[in-house]
Amino acid sequence: MRYIPNTSADRREMLASIGVSSIEELFADIPDLVKSRFQPLNLPARSEMEVASIVSEMADCSKSTDAVCLLGGGIYDHYVPSIVGHLLSRSEFFTAYTPYQPEISQGTLTAMFEFQTFVCELTGMEIANASMYDGATALAEAVLMAERIRKKGAVAVPRSLFSHVRRVLDTYCWATEIEIHEIGYLPDGTVDLKSLPQELSALVIQTPNALGVIEPLAGVKDTIGDALLIVSCHPLSLGLLQPPGVFDADIVVAEGQPLGLAMGYGGPLLGLFATRKEYLRQMPGRVAGRTVDVEGKTGYAMAAQTREQHIRRQRATSNICTNAALCALASTIYLASAGSAGLRQVAELNLEKAHYLADGITAIDGYELTFSGAFFNEFVVNVPGDAMAIHDRLVQAGFAVEAPDTLRSLGLENALRFAVTEKRTKDELDRLIEVLGESR
Amino acid sequence: MSTIFDYRCSEKVGGLFPELDVPARGVEHLIDSQHLRTQPLRLPELSEPQVARHYTGLSKLNFGVDDGFYPLGSCTMKYNPKLNEAMASLSGFANLHPRSDVTRSQGALQLLFELTEFLRGIAGMADVSLQPVAGAHGELTGMFLFKKYFESRGEPNRKRILLSDTAHGTNPASAALAGFSVTEVASDEFGMIDLKALDEALDETVAGVMLTVPNTLGIFETNILEVTDKVHVAGGLCYFDGANLNSYMGKTRPGDMGADVFHYNLHKTMSTPHGGGGPGSGPIAVSGTLIDYLPLPRVCQKNGQYELDWDLPNSIGSIHSFYGNFLVAVKAFAYILQLGDEGLRAVSENAVLNANYLQERLKKTYLLPYDGLCKHEFVLSGQGIADGITTLDIAKRLIDYGVHPPTIYFPLTVREALMIEPTETESKETLDRFAEILEAVAVEAREDPQLLHDAPLNAPVRRLDQTQAAKNPVLTYPFDEKPA
């Protein structure tokens, strides 16, 4: 077998030195009754070349990658610079384990420290962990953390949260018996903060929200008593937008996929998680910290480990162990490559192009923006007639557009959501506008 | 160690993204100034060669499986086939949006469907969900299933989870996160579950047990059927931690031992790799009892087409944004497809052979607290090697010899534990060399103990002060600190 170096001669020699006569004897401790129930997969062994061909054929059947992507809703078709993949494929990074032996894991640990710094810079927060599984579980863990701190048994969550994030939050809150108060949105698409319930562990705000609208965060913290303010955001938008930390947010989370990760059919993703220094002991996930070795040389090691499962077992702040280290490294390389100017530029490209498309679509009779609130790279339009029919026409014309079901679940009939990234060209956007114009 | 923030920042570099090709309306006209960033970002402005050198330099401070022997117990640090990476970067997978219409993601759905079938067969269980993205995430999902099951049976009083004192730390943490209290059951003198202690702990408040088979001492629980029977008779469920699947693929299956939930670690057993701490993939398999509660959505096949089924009223709901770590699933699929039944069996046979071979040799030098047949790993103790020498010293000295230390101080039931898992992808030559090194370190421990206390001497840094990191944590780059 290609990945097993032992030869039959090795095996014989090794069995002899163990003092058994066959491999089977090494499995004598498995009860016979258990063994008798065994059934194989009936799967033949294949060569690397055959497997490459079978799997490539499957990949070719996932045809939507040929379409011009206007899908969004939390995952976006952003450009991934070539350097990201090249550096990630250094096997010293991707074949290492969690850095439990810091002296030979300084690469991973230094990158974790850089990542935490980047996350704090983007979000305007004091500390960040070294990653969560994805933006959805990052938000769920933020809610659990707020509940550990405030213990009110309830949180307020906007209806305009991404549907996939809400589904995960629902599961975690059901399991931990935290009540969710759903709050609606105003005609401009921003969250309706009137009549918030009194006893809350946290208020969750997503900006831009699932309607694409940027939420005003100024003053929100003052209106929620001692509830924590949890903000979920789009990391690229923070190249332009005021970071939530400026508005006194207590926990900031984000889906980090836009920062140099492939869409990958939704995984692996990357959860960003940042908070205040005072909450370090309550924060879930791994953290790297700067320290020195016995000679006084700077180095990095995992910090605040006494919160973690391998030390505190059932009293740990979270069960998280393996997270998304390599994805965090990807986003670190992405941000290091883009720099402040690059990040601002890519954010501006998203903003301008999304508005160009919105302007073009709403110039067509019968199309209008559903909400008047400011948006970043995603927006919702009311369409004349059957949204599904219009969607289908766009799909036939070679665009990947979201079906209207998600918006229906938000109470919006006959509306479509479009996301525009830096990858979309003027030609593509003009063609989309033209197809919509023709279908009148 | 320089960070990316220590480089002298040049002026704006640019060149990654094109100029705007639509008429600019201007940021200030599109977004109200109240929303706009006022503090400039402090990201470095570096040319690409600087970035490439920095991260290549960092990579050289790391130790991966391609660098050398990595016998980290419980972590199955096997070789990661390069084919995996190539398959996961195929454009039809890597550039596929998770909200793509199912008619245009048939290839991806087919892969998920077929991987589900493979994993179901490997575990011998009724069904599988690929959604959990790490082992601990699989455990948590399993605990959610337990909760849902007892909720729907009207037995909300079942609030206790029993687990062995040799269990992984994630087990109690996952159970607690799902709202269960944890009762530890001591293991017997052979390192196995003590049936009498289990009997005493089982009552109508027990939701179930979390078991690791073979356990973290590398010992197969020969009483496994008695254990799962007792739990089932008491009305509880059995969770199997699959961290040690590498020891019995193609030989036996958790479904044949009475498991109700079993989690895989595709980043361990299926070689996908570990990535320095993720992304992983922690699918779960369930017995027929729990199928209805599996996470949303499920991949199914209807009229020759693959679809996503969202209509499962008893489901616990979703536990990840979309369909789990799809690109990791691609790698595991390619691996299993290449191995087939024969390869899966060969993996476990050679993993177990390698472990027993090393154990047999090393027990002559190091204390082996539980002597007997092991599976894919075994646990030695650093006790008695030399006065004043700890397992930490031994581990750090191994670094100087160019091997990654084993897992240390775990399981908690063995004092000064050294938990060694060689995996099947190591040659006899490598194992012999490792044994020689450990034997040499034992000699050094007696003859030149200071060498061990001072180790590592050849690593990028010497022993790090981890208490300072804890007491006065510096968790982000101090931009305002004057350079030394």
PDB file of C-alpha atoms in Angstrom, chain B residues 156-351:
ATOM      1  CA  PRO B 156     -35.902  15.187  31.081  1.00  0.00           C
ATOM      2  CA  ASN B 157     -34.521  13.882  34.378  1.00  0.00           C
ATOM      3  CA  ARG B 158     -31.748  12.028  32.566  1.00  0.00           C
ATOM      4  CA  LYS B 159     -29.120  14.695  33.107  1.00  0.00           C
ATOM      5  CA  ARG B 160     -25.966  12.744  33.903  1.00  0.00           C
ATOM      6  CA  ILE B 161     -23.198  11.548  31.610  1.00  0.00           C
ATOM      7  CA  LEU B 162     -20.790   8.893  32.838  1.00  0.00           C
ATOM      8  CA  LEU B 163     -17.269   8.820  31.543  1.00  0.00           C
ATOM      9  CA  SER B 164     -14.011   7.139  32.322  1.00  0.00           C
ATOM     10  CA  ASP B 165     -11.188   8.881  34.154  1.00  0.00           C
ATOM     11  CA  THR B 166      -9.101   8.225  31.035  1.00  0.00           C
ATOM     12  CA  ALA B 167     -11.462  10.218  28.742  1.00  0.00           C
ATOM     13  CA  HIS B 168     -10.286  13.089  26.550  1.00  0.00           C
ATOM     14  CA  GLY B 169     -10.901  16.529  28.074  1.00  0.00           C
ATOM     15  CA  THR B 170     -13.283  17.420  25.285  1.00  0.00           C
ATOM     16  CA  ASN B 171     -15.702  14.684  26.449  1.00  0.00           C
ATOM     17  CA  PRO B 172     -16.670  16.271  29.782  1.00  0.00           C
ATOM     18  CA  ALA B 173     -16.496  19.753  28.236  1.00  0.00           C
ATOM     19  CA  SER B 174     -18.903  18.775  25.444  1.00  0.00           C
ATOM     20  CA  ALA B 175     -21.296  17.066  27.848  1.00  0.00           C
ATOM     21  CA  ALA B 176     -21.288  20.103  30.145  1.00  0.00           C
ATOM     22  CA  LEU B 177     -21.876  22.505  27.255  1.00  0.00           C
ATOM     23  CA  ALA B 178     -24.982  20.514  26.323  1.00  0.00           C
ATOM     24  CA  GLY B 179     -26.281  20.891  29.877  1.00  0.00           C
ATOM     25  CA  PHE B 180     -25.316  17.497  31.317  1.00  0.00           C
ATOM     26  CA  SER B 181     -23.511  16.939  34.582  1.00  0.00           C
ATOM     27  CA  VAL B 182     -20.521  14.641  34.465  1.00  0.00           C
ATOM     28  CA  THR B 183     -19.769  11.664  36.693  1.00  0.00           C
ATOM     29  CA  GLU B 184     -16.360  10.090  36.398  1.00  0.00           C
ATOM     30  CA  VAL B 185     -16.153   6.312  36.656  1.00  0.00           C
ATOM     31  CA  ALA B 186     -12.759   5.034  37.715  1.00  0.00           C
ATOM     32  CA  SER B 187     -11.025   2.485  35.538  1.00  0.00           C
ATOM     33  CA  ASP B 188      -9.899  -0.868  36.952  1.00  0.00           C
ATOM     34  CA  GLU B 189      -6.373  -2.168  37.447  1.00  0.00           C
ATOM     35  CA  PHE B 190      -6.206  -3.186  33.769  1.00  0.00           C
ATOM     36  CA  GLY B 191      -7.071   0.328  32.613  1.00  0.00           C
ATOM     37  CA  MET B 192     -10.561  -0.720  31.558  1.00  0.00           C
ATOM     38  CA  ILE B 193     -14.012   0.367  32.660  1.00  0.00           C
ATOM     39  CA  ASP B 194     -14.740  -1.076  36.085  1.00  0.00           C
ATOM     40  CA  LEU B 195     -18.042  -2.928  35.608  1.00  0.00           C
ATOM     41  CA  LYS B 196     -18.878  -2.782  39.314  1.00  0.00           C
ATOM     42  CA  ALA B 197     -18.320   0.968  39.437  1.00  0.00           C
ATOM     43  CA  LEU B 198     -20.433   1.302  36.302  1.00  0.00           C
ATOM     44  CA  ASP B 199     -23.283  -0.665  37.898  1.00  0.00           C
ATOM     45  CA  GLU B 200     -23.175   1.589  40.923  1.00  0.00           C
ATOM     46  CA  ALA B 201     -23.249   4.762  38.836  1.00  0.00           C
ATOM     47  CA  LEU B 202     -26.101   3.695  36.510  1.00  0.00           C
ATOM     48  CA  ASP B 203     -29.573   4.839  37.483  1.00  0.00           C
ATOM     49  CA  GLU B 204     -32.607   6.618  36.038  1.00  0.00           C
ATOM     50  CA  THR B 205     -30.801   9.976  36.033  1.00  0.00           C
ATOM     51  CA  VAL B 206     -28.128   8.742  33.602  1.00  0.00           C
ATOM     52  CA  ALA B 207     -28.467   9.843  29.980  1.00  0.00           C
ATOM     53  CA  GLY B 208     -25.561   7.739  28.865  1.00  0.00           C
ATOM     54  CA  VAL B 209     -21.859   7.063  28.782  1.00  0.00           C
ATOM     55  CA  MET B 210     -19.029   8.455  26.700  1.00  0.00           C
ATOM     56  CA  LEU B 211     -16.548   5.742  25.824  1.00  0.00           C
ATOM     57  CA  THR B 212     -13.298   5.710  23.920  1.00  0.00           C
ATOM     58  CA  VAL B 213     -12.542   2.412  22.194  1.00  0.00           C
ATOM     59  CA  PRO B 214      -9.782   1.456  22.396  1.00  0.00           C
ATOM     60  CA  ASN B 215      -9.351   3.731  25.391  1.00  0.00           C
ATOM     61  CA  THR B 216      -6.723   6.429  25.713  1.00  0.00           C
ATOM     62  CA  LEU B 217      -4.296   3.910  27.203  1.00  0.00           C
ATOM     63  CA  GLY B 218      -4.483   2.116  23.864  1.00  0.00           C
ATOM     64  CA  ILE B 219      -6.306  -0.800  25.487  1.00  0.00           C
ATOM     65  CA  PHE B 220      -9.305  -2.418  23.865  1.00  0.00           C
ATOM     66  CA  GLU B 221     -12.181  -2.752  26.334  1.00  0.00           C
ATOM     67  CA  THR B 222     -12.690  -6.511  26.212  1.00  0.00           C
ATOM     68  CA  ASN B 223     -15.930  -6.032  28.172  1.00  0.00           C
ATOM     69  CA  ILE B 224     -17.318  -3.599  25.672  1.00  0.00           C
ATOM     70  CA  LEU B 225     -20.512  -5.582  24.998  1.00  0.00           C
ATOM     71  CA  GLU B 226     -21.238  -5.907  28.730  1.00  0.00           C
ATOM     72  CA  VAL B 227     -20.681  -2.175  29.150  1.00  0.00           C
ATOM     73  CA  THR B 228     -23.015  -1.105  26.328  1.00  0.00           C
ATOM     74  CA  ASP B 229     -25.616  -3.706  27.357  1.00  0.00           C
ATOM     75  CA  LYS B 230     -25.655  -2.451  30.928  1.00  0.00           C
ATOM     76  CA  VAL B 231     -26.103   1.132  29.749  1.00  0.00           C
ATOM     77  CA  HIS B 232     -28.887   0.218  27.334  1.00  0.00           C
ATOM     78  CA  VAL B 233     -30.690  -1.888  29.955  1.00  0.00           C
ATOM     79  CA  ALA B 234     -30.543   1.111  32.302  1.00  0.00           C
ATOM     80  CA  GLY B 235     -32.227   3.195  29.575  1.00  0.00           C
ATOM     81  CA  GLY B 236     -29.121   5.138  28.599  1.00  0.00           C
ATOM     82  CA  LEU B 237     -27.271   5.721  25.340  1.00  0.00           C
ATOM     83  CA  CYS B 238     -23.662   4.992  24.389  1.00  0.00           C
ATOM     84  CA  TYR B 239     -21.397   7.613  22.855  1.00  0.00           C
ATOM     85  CA  PHE B 240     -18.157   6.384  21.241  1.00  0.00           C
ATOM     86  CA  ASP B 241     -15.297   8.863  20.863  1.00  0.00           C
ATOM     87  CA  GLY B 242     -13.733   7.962  17.525  1.00  0.00           C
ATOM     88  CA  ALA B 243     -10.302   9.447  18.102  1.00  0.00           C
ATOM     89  CA  ASN B 244      -8.861   5.926  18.018  1.00  0.00           C
ATOM     90  CA  LEU B 245     -10.577   4.622  14.880  1.00  0.00           C
ATOM     91  CA  ASN B 246      -7.174   4.171  13.261  1.00  0.00           C
ATOM     92  CA  SER B 247      -6.693   1.021  15.302  1.00  0.00           C
ATOM     93  CA  TYR B 248      -9.594  -1.084  14.021  1.00  0.00           C
ATOM     94  CA  MET B 249     -10.741  -0.075  10.541  1.00  0.00           C
ATOM     95  CA  GLY B 250     -11.522  -3.139   8.496  1.00  0.00           C
ATOM     96  CA  LYS B 251     -11.408  -5.277  11.656  1.00  0.00           C
ATOM     97  CA  THR B 252     -14.411  -4.223  13.706  1.00  0.00           C
ATOM     98  CA  ARG B 253     -16.972  -1.420  13.923  1.00  0.00           C
ATOM     99  CA  PRO B 254     -18.481   0.641  16.731  1.00  0.00           C
ATOM    100  CA  GLY B 255     -21.933  -0.261  15.468  1.00  0.00           C
ATOM    101  CA  ASP B 256     -21.111  -3.886  16.251  1.00  0.00           C
ATOM    102  CA  MET B 257     -20.299  -2.968  19.841  1.00  0.00           C
ATOM    103  CA  GLY B 258     -23.478  -1.137  20.757  1.00  0.00           C
ATOM    104  CA  ALA B 259     -22.626   2.460  19.906  1.00  0.00           C
ATOM    105  CA  ASP B 260     -25.511   4.916  19.541  1.00  0.00           C
ATOM    106  CA  VAL B 261     -23.342   7.834  18.439  1.00  0.00           C
ATOM    107  CA  PHE B 262     -19.819   7.653  17.085  1.00  0.00           C
ATOM    108  CA  HIS B 263     -17.676  10.534  15.836  1.00  0.00           C
ATOM    109  CA  TYR B 264     -14.936  10.371  13.242  1.00  0.00           C
ATOM    110  CA  ASN B 265     -11.936  12.674  13.082  1.00  0.00           C
ATOM    111  CA  LEU B 266     -11.357  12.854   9.352  1.00  0.00           C
ATOM    112  CA  HIS B 267      -8.322  15.080   9.966  1.00  0.00           C
ATOM    113  CA  LYS B 268      -6.748  12.237  11.924  1.00  0.00           C
ATOM    114  CA  THR B 269      -7.880   8.855  10.673  1.00  0.00           C
ATOM    115  CA  MET B 270      -8.610   9.897   7.098  1.00  0.00           C
ATOM    116  CA  SER B 271      -5.386  11.861   6.673  1.00  0.00           C
ATOM    117  CA  THR B 272      -6.947  15.147   5.619  1.00  0.00           C
ATOM    118  CA  PRO B 273      -4.576  16.733   7.555  1.00  0.00           C
ATOM    119  CA  HIS B 274      -4.615  18.670  10.828  1.00  0.00           C
ATOM    120  CA  GLY B 275      -3.504  22.096   9.585  1.00  0.00           C
ATOM    121  CA  GLY B 276      -1.799  23.195  12.809  1.00  0.00           C
ATOM    122  CA  GLY B 277      -5.132  23.104  14.642  1.00  0.00           C
ATOM    123  CA  GLY B 278      -7.823  22.757  12.023  1.00  0.00           C
ATOM    124  CA  PRO B 279      -9.835  22.887   9.879  1.00  0.00           C
ATOM    125  CA  GLY B 280     -10.907  19.407  10.838  1.00  0.00           C
ATOM    126  CA  SER B 281     -14.015  17.398  10.191  1.00  0.00           C
ATOM    127  CA  GLY B 282     -15.896  15.454  12.853  1.00  0.00           C
ATOM    128  CA  PRO B 283     -18.841  13.641  11.239  1.00  0.00           C
ATOM    129  CA  ILE B 284     -21.073  11.550  13.472  1.00  0.00           C
ATOM    130  CA  ALA B 285     -22.679   8.177  12.880  1.00  0.00           C
ATOM    131  CA  VAL B 286     -25.822   7.160  14.762  1.00  0.00           C
ATOM    132  CA  SER B 287     -27.805   4.037  15.507  1.00  0.00           C
ATOM    133  CA  GLY B 288     -31.364   3.731  14.200  1.00  0.00           C
ATOM    134  CA  THR B 289     -32.721   5.180  17.455  1.00  0.00           C
ATOM    135  CA  LEU B 290     -31.290   8.620  16.708  1.00  0.00           C
ATOM    136  CA  ILE B 291     -31.677   9.051  12.927  1.00  0.00           C
ATOM    137  CA  ASP B 292     -34.658  11.382  13.229  1.00  0.00           C
ATOM    138  CA  TYR B 293     -32.689  13.863  15.308  1.00  0.00           C
ATOM    139  CA  LEU B 294     -29.661  14.289  12.999  1.00  0.00           C
ATOM    140  CA  PRO B 295     -28.633  17.848  12.028  1.00  0.00           C
ATOM    141  CA  LEU B 296     -30.143  19.805   9.118  1.00  0.00           C
ATOM    142  CA  PRO B 297     -29.854  19.543   6.178  1.00  0.00           C
ATOM    143  CA  ARG B 298     -29.384  15.924   5.054  1.00  0.00           C
ATOM    144  CA  VAL B 299     -28.105  15.004   1.615  1.00  0.00           C
ATOM    145  CA  CYS B 300     -30.463  12.551  -0.071  1.00  0.00           C
ATOM    146  CA  GLN B 301     -31.061  10.991  -3.438  1.00  0.00           C
ATOM    147  CA  LYS B 302     -34.427  11.326  -5.179  1.00  0.00           C
ATOM    148  CA  ASN B 303     -35.187  10.204  -8.727  1.00  0.00           C
ATOM    149  CA  GLY B 304     -31.538   9.996  -9.655  1.00  0.00           C
ATOM    150  CA  GLN B 305     -30.787  13.475  -8.390  1.00  0.00           C
ATOM    151  CA  TYR B 306     -29.035  14.527  -5.192  1.00  0.00           C
ATOM    152  CA  GLU B 307     -30.951  16.929  -2.983  1.00  0.00           C
ATOM    153  CA  LEU B 308     -30.777  18.664   0.362  1.00  0.00           C
ATOM    154  CA  ASP B 309     -33.541  17.622   2.724  1.00  0.00           C
ATOM    155  CA  TRP B 310     -34.575  20.354   5.142  1.00  0.00           C
ATOM    156  CA  ASP B 311     -37.847  18.776   6.155  1.00  0.00           C
ATOM    157  CA  LEU B 312     -36.904  16.890   9.307  1.00  0.00           C
ATOM    158  CA  PRO B 313     -39.186  18.088  12.077  1.00  0.00           C
ATOM    159  CA  ASN B 314     -37.398  16.250  14.903  1.00  0.00           C
ATOM    160  CA  SER B 315     -33.897  17.382  13.953  1.00  0.00           C
ATOM    161  CA  ILE B 316     -31.771  19.155  16.556  1.00  0.00           C
ATOM    162  CA  GLY B 317     -31.296  21.841  13.840  1.00  0.00           C
ATOM    163  CA  SER B 318     -28.077  22.994  12.235  1.00  0.00           C
ATOM    164  CA  ILE B 319     -24.747  23.015  13.994  1.00  0.00           C
ATOM    165  CA  HIS B 320     -22.643  24.599  11.224  1.00  0.00           C
ATOM    166  CA  SER B 321     -23.294  27.255   8.562  1.00  0.00           C
ATOM    167  CA  PHE B 322     -23.813  24.849   5.668  1.00  0.00           C
ATOM    168  CA  TYR B 323     -22.773  21.230   5.064  1.00  0.00           C
ATOM    169  CA  GLY B 324     -19.743  20.967   7.306  1.00  0.00           C
ATOM    170  CA  ASN B 325     -16.158  21.270   6.112  1.00  0.00           C
ATOM    171  CA  PHE B 326     -16.825  20.190   2.555  1.00  0.00           C
ATOM    172  CA  LEU B 327     -13.273  20.522   1.232  1.00  0.00           C
ATOM    173  CA  VAL B 328     -12.038  18.361   4.107  1.00  0.00           C
ATOM    174  CA  ALA B 329     -14.698  15.809   3.166  1.00  0.00           C
ATOM    175  CA  VAL B 330     -13.297  15.809  -0.389  1.00  0.00           C
ATOM    176  CA  LYS B 331      -9.886  14.808   0.962  1.00  0.00           C
ATOM    177  CA  ALA B 332     -11.290  12.042   3.143  1.00  0.00           C
ATOM    178  CA  PHE B 333     -13.331  10.756   0.207  1.00  0.00           C
ATOM    179  CA  ALA B 334     -10.247  10.587  -2.028  1.00  0.00           C
ATOM    180  CA  TYR B 335      -8.345   8.764   0.719  1.00  0.00           C
ATOM    181  CA  ILE B 336     -11.002   6.132   1.370  1.00  0.00           C
ATOM    182  CA  LEU B 337     -11.553   5.630  -2.352  1.00  0.00           C
ATOM    183  CA  GLN B 338      -7.874   4.955  -2.805  1.00  0.00           C
ATOM    184  CA  LEU B 339      -7.594   2.539   0.151  1.00  0.00           C
ATOM    185  CA  GLY B 340     -10.678   0.427  -0.339  1.00  0.00           C
ATOM    186  CA  ASP B 341     -11.411  -2.362   2.171  1.00  0.00           C
ATOM    187  CA  GLU B 342      -7.968  -3.831   1.792  1.00  0.00           C
ATOM    188  CA  GLY B 343      -6.219  -0.524   2.446  1.00  0.00           C
ATOM    189  CA  LEU B 344      -8.387   0.383   5.415  1.00  0.00           C
ATOM    190  CA  ARG B 345      -7.564  -2.949   7.022  1.00  0.00           C
ATOM    191  CA  ALA B 346      -3.874  -2.569   6.205  1.00  0.00           C
ATOM    192  CA  VAL B 347      -3.859   0.866   7.838  1.00  0.00           C
ATOM    193  CA  SER B 348      -5.124  -0.456  11.154  1.00  0.00           C
ATOM    194  CA  GLU B 349      -3.055  -3.626  11.074  1.00  0.00           C
ATOM    195  CA  ASN B 350       0.157  -1.717  10.508  1.00  0.00           C
ATOM    196  CA  ALA B 351      -0.755   1.004  13.010  1.00  0.00           C
TER     197      ALA B 351
END
